[in-house]
Structures are given as structure tokens and as C-alpha cells.
CSV table of C-alpha atoms in Angstrom, one decimal:
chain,number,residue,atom,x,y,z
A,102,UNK,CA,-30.7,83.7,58.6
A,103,UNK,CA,-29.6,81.1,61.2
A,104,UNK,CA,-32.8,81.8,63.3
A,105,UNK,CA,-35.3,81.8,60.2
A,106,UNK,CA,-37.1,84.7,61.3
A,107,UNK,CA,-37.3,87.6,59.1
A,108,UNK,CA,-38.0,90.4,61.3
A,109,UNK,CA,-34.7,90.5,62.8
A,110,UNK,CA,-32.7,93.2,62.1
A,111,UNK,CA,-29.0,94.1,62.5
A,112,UNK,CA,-28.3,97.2,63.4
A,113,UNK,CA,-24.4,98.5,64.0
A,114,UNK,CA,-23.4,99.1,67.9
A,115,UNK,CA,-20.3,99.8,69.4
A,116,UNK,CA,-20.2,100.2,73.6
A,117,UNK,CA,-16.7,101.1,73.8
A,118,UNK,CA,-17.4,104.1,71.5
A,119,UNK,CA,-20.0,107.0,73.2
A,120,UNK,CA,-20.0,108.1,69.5
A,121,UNK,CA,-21.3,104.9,68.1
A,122,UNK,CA,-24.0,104.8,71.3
A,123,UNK,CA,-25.2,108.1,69.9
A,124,UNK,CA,-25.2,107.4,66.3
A,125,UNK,CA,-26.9,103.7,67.0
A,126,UNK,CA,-29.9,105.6,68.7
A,127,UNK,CA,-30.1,108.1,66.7
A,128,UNK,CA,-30.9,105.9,64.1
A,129,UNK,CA,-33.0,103.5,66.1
A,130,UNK,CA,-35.4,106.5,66.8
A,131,UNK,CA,-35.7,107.2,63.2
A,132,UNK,CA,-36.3,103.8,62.1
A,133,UNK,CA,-38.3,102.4,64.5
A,134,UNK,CA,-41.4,103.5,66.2
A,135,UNK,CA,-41.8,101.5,68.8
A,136,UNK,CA,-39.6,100.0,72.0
A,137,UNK,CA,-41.4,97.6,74.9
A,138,UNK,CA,-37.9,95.7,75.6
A,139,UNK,CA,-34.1,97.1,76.3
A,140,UNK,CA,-31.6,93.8,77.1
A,141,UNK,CA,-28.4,95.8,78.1
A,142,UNK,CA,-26.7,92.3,78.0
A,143,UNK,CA,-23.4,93.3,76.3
A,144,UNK,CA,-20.0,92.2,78.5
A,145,UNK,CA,-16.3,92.2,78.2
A,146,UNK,CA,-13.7,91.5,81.3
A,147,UNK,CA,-10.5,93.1,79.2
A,148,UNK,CA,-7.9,95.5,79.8
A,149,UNK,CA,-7.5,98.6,77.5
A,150,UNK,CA,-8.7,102.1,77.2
A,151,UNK,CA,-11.3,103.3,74.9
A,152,UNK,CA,-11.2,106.3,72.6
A,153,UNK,CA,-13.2,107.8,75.1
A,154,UNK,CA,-10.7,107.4,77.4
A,155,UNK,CA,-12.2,105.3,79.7
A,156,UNK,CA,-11.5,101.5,81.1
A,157,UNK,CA,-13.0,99.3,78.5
A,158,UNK,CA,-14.9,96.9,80.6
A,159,UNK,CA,-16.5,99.6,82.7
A,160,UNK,CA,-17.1,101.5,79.7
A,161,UNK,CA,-18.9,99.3,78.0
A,162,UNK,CA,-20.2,97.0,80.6
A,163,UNK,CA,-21.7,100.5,82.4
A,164,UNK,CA,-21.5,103.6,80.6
A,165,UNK,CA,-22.1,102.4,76.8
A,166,UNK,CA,-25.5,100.9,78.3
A,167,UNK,CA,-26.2,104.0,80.7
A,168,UNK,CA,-26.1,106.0,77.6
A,169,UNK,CA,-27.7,103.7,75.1
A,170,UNK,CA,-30.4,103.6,78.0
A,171,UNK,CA,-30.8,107.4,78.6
A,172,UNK,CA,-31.0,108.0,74.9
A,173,UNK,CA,-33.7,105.5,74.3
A,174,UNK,CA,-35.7,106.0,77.2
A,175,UNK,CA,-38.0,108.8,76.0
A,176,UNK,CA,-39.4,105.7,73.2
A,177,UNK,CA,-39.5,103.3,75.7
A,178,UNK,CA,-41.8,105.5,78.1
A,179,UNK,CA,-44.2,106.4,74.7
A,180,UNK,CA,-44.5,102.6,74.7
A,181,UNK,CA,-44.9,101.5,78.1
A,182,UNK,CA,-45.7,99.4,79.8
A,183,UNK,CA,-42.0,98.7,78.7
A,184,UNK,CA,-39.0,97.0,80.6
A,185,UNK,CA,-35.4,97.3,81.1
A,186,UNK,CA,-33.0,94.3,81.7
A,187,UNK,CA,-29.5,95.1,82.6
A,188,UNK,CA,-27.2,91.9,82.8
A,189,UNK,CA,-25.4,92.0,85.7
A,190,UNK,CA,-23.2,89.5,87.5
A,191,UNK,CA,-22.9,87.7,90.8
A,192,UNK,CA,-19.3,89.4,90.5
A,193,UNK,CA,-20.7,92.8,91.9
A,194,UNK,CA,-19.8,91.3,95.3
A,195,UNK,CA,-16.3,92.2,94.8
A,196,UNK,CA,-17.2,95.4,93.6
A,197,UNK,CA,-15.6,98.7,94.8
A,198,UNK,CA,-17.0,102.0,93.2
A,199,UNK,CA,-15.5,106.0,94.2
A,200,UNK,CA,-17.7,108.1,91.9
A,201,UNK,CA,-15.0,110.5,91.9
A,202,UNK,CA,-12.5,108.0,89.8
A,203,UNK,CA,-15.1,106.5,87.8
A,204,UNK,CA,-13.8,104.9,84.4
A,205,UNK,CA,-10.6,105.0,85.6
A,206,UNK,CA,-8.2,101.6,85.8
A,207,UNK,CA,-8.5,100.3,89.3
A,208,UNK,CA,-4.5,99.9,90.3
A,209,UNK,CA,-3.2,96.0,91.3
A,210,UNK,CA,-2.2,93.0,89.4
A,211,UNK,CA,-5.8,92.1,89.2
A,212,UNK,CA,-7.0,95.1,87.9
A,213,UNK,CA,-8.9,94.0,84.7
A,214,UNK,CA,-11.0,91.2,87.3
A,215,UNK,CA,-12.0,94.3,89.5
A,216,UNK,CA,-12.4,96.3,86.9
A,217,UNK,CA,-15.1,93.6,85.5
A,218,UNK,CA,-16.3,93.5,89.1
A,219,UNK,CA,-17.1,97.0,90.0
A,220,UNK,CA,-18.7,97.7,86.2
A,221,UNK,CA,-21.2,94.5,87.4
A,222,UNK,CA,-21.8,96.3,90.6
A,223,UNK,CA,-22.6,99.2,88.7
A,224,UNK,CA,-25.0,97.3,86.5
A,225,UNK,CA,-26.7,96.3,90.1
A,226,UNK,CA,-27.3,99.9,91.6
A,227,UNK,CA,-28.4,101.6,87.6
A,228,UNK,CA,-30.9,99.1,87.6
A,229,UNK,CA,-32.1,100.3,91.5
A,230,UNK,CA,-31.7,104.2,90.9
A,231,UNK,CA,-33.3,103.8,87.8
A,232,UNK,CA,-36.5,102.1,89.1
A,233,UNK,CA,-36.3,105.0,91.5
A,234,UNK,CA,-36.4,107.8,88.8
A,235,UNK,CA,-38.8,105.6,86.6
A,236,UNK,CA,-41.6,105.2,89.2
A,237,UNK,CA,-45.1,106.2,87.8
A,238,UNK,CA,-44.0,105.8,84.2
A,239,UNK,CA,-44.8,102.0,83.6
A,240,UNK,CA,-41.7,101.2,82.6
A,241,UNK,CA,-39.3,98.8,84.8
A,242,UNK,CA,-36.1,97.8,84.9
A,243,UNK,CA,-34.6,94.6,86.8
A,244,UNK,CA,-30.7,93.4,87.1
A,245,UNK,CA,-30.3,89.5,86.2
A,246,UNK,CA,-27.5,87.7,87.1
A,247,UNK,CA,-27.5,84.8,84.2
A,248,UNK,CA,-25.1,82.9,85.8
A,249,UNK,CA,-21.7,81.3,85.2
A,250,UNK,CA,-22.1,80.7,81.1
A,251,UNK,CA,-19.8,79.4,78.6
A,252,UNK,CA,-19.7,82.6,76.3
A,253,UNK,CA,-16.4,84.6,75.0
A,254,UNK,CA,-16.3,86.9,77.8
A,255,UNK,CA,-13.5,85.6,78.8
A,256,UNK,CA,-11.2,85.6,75.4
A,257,UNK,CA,-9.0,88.3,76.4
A,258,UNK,CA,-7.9,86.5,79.8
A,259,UNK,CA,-4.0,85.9,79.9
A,260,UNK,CA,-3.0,82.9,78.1
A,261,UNK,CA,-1.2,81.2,81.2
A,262,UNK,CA,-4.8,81.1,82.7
A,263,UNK,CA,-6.4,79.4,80.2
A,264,UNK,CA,-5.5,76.2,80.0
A,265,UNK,CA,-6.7,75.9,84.0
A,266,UNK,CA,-9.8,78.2,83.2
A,267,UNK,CA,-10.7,76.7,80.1
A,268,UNK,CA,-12.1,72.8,81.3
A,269,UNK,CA,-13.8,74.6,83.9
A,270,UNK,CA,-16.2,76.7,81.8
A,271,UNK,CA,-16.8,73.0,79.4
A,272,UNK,CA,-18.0,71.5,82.5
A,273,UNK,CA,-19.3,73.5,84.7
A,274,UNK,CA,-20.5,76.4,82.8
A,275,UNK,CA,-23.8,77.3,81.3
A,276,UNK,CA,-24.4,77.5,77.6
A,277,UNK,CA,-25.8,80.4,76.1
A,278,UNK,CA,-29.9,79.3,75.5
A,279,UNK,CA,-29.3,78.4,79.3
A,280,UNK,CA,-27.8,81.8,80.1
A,281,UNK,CA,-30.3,83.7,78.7
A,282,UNK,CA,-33.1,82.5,80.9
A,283,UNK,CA,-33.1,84.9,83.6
A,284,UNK,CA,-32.9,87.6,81.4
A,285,UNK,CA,-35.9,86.1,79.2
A,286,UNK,CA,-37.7,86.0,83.0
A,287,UNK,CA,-37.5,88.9,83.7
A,288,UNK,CA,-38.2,90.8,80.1
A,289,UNK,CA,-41.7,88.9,79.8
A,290,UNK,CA,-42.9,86.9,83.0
A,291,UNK,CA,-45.9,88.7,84.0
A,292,UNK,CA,-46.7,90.5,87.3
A,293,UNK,CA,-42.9,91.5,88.0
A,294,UNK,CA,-43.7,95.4,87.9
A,295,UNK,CA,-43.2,95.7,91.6
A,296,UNK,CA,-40.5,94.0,91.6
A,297,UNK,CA,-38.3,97.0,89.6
A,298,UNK,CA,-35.3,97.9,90.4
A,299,UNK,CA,-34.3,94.7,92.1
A,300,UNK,CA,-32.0,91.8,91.4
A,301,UNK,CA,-32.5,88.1,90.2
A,302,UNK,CA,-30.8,85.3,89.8
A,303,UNK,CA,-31.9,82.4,88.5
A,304,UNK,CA,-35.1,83.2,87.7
A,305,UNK,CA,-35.9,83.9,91.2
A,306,UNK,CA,-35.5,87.7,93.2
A,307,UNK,CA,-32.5,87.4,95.2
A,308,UNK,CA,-30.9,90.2,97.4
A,309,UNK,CA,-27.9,91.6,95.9
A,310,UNK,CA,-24.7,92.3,98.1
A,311,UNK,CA,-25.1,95.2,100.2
A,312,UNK,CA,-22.9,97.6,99.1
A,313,UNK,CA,-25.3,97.2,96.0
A,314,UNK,CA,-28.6,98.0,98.0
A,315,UNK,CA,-26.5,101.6,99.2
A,316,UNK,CA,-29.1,104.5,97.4
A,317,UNK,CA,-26.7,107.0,97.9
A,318,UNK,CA,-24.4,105.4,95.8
A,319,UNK,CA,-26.7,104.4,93.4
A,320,UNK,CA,-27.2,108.4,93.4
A,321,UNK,CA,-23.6,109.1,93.0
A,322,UNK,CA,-23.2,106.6,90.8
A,323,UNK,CA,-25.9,107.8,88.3
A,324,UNK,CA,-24.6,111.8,89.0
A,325,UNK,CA,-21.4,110.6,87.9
A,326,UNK,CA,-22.3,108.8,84.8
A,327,UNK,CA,-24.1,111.6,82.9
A,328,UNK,CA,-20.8,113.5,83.9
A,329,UNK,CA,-18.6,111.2,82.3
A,330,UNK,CA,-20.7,110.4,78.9
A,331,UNK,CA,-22.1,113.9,78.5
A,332,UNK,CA,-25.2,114.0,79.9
A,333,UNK,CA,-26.9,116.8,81.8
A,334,UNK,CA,-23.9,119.3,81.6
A,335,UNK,CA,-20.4,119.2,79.7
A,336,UNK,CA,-18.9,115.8,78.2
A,337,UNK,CA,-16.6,114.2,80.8
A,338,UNK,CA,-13.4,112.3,80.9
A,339,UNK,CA,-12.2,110.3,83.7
A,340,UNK,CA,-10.3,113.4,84.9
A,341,UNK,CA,-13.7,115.1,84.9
């Protein structure tokens, strides 16, 4: 209603649940024919387990969207040319990922920041392994940092913090229209195609921090995530 346009349509989607992923694309796929544009632009920084069992901002800053992309990938190729955005953050710096804990609390007092730090580092390296896979298929996929923006990600910080964290975001943050640009950038600018896989940041390519360059991690990575939300063998947990 608010935007006036009548060919939006709401459709139910929960990242923190692997069931809702499944049941949201499974009804996507019957519904709708057609699929040029994924935004994987979804983001919590929060403490908390799923009912997956997993951390809840890697879950679903990472492994809701890995799914969600895997399960709607098959449409998007039918369509192509196509492309993928994946919302990242200039927080995958601090990063730190062992594919053999994946989705598991990192330990520490600030385990809920790194937490939020290695999902967006995660974000950085799906976005480069799945160029990789996706090469020859006309469909490409780019990680957008959208900058520091004045959005709710960070409601569920702890209440002591935000009366200093608060002021901040009011005047120095982005607001949302100005947060989506990158994003908007990189789902329609033309002539981006060889540019897949890669990272930008304010509208402009930008070299991401090394650790997210690594392809063997960006291997690992990937191997591990179809582990953990059921993909190409049994369901995992993060015990798998």
C-alpha cells in the first residue's frame, strides 16, 4: 500500500527457520514463473539459538540465504541472464570462519559482534564460490557492502550500549533509500557480468579483506553449508 504499486506481493519468510526457507520456495516455485533478481539482504547481529540449532545471526545472515539461494537457483538459471546480490558488510574484516564449527557460538564476551562478523565474511566468499560454480550459466552474483545505515539491525544490542550507540547511527549513519544503493548497483547497472563474484562498496568494486579472497575457504565454506542445512547428503547440526 505505502509504495502504491500493486504488483508487490508479500510472501511469508523466516531465515532463522530452514523449515520456513523450504516452505517459502516451495511456494515461490509454484506461484511464480519467473526469477531475474535474488537480494539476499536480510541481517540480524543478535544472540540466541535457532530451532535449528544454530547461532541466529549466522544462521540467518548465512545459511537461511545459502539455502533460500540453492533452492531457487534452478528458476533463476531458466531465467537468466539473472543476478544474485548478497548483502554483506565491511565487518567481514574481523571475520574468523573453521568450517568444522560452523553455526556454532564463537566463545568471548563479544561473541554476538563476531558472530555478526564471521556470518558477513561468509556472505563475502558465497558470493565468490558461487560465481565460481555459476560460470557459463549467465547468472551472477556480487557481495555489496551498503554501508553504515540507520536500520534496526542493531535492536537487540545491550541496553547499556545504546545510549552511546544510538546518536551515532542519527548522525552519521545512512538511511535506508541511501543504503540500498549499492545493492540497487549492482542488481541492474549494466555490463557488471564480469565482474561476478566480487565485492562492492559504494557503488564502486572494491577488494574485500583477504582472508575473504582465500578459494579454499570459500570451498570449505560452501562444503560445509550444504552439510549443515541439508544439502547434498544428511541434514546437519552444528555437531555435524
Amino acid at each position: 500500500q505505502e509504495t502504491g504499486n500493486a504488483e508487490v506481493r508479500f510472501m511469508q519468510l523466516d531465515l532463522a527457520s530452514l523449515r520456513s526457507v523450504r516452505a517459502f520456495a516451495s511456494a515461490f516455485l509454484r506461484q511464480e514463473p519467473h526469477l531475474h533478481l535474488l537480494i539476499n539482504n536480510a541481517g540480524v547481529s543478535a544472540g540466541g539459538t535457532t530451532e535449528d540449532g544454530f547461532s541466529l545471526s549466522f544462521q540467518v545472515n548465512h545459511l537461511g540465504h545459502f539455502l533460500l539461494t540453492q533452492l531457487l537457483l534452478e528458476r533463476l538459471q531458466s531465467c537468466a541472464p539473472s543476478r544474485i546480490v548478497i548483502v554483506a558488510s565491511r565487518a567481514h574484516c574481523a571475520g574468523r570462519l573453521h568450517p568444522d564449527t560452523l553455526g556454532r557460538p564463537p566463545p568471548g564476551l563479544l561473541s554476538t559482534f563476531q558472530d555478526y562478523c564471521d556470518s558477513k565474511l561468509a556472505n563475502v566468499l558465497h558470493a565468490r564460490e558461487l560465481a565460481t560454480r555459476l560460470q557459463g550459466t549467465q547468472v551472477t552474483c556480487y557481495a555489496v557492502h551498503p554501508g553504515f545505515v540507520n536500520t534496526e539491525l542493531f535492536r537487540h544490542m545491550p541496553l547499556w550500549l545504546k545510549p552511546l550507540f544510538l546518536p551515532l547511527a542519527w548522525l552519521f549513519f545512512r538511511d535506508a533509500a541511501e543504503g540500498a544503493q549499492t545493492s540497487l548497483h549492482c542488481a541492474t547497472h549494466e555490463g557488471l557480468e564480469r565482474f561476478s563474484g566480487r565485492y562492492f562498496d559504494d557503488c564502486c568494486l572494491q577488494e574485500p579483506w583477504p582472508l575473504a579472497r582465500d578459494d579454499r575457504l570459500a570451498r570449505a565454506l560452501w562444503e560445509a553449508s550444504e552439510r549443515l542445512v541439508g544439502l547434498g547428503g544428511a541434514a546437519g547440526s552444528p555437531s555435524a
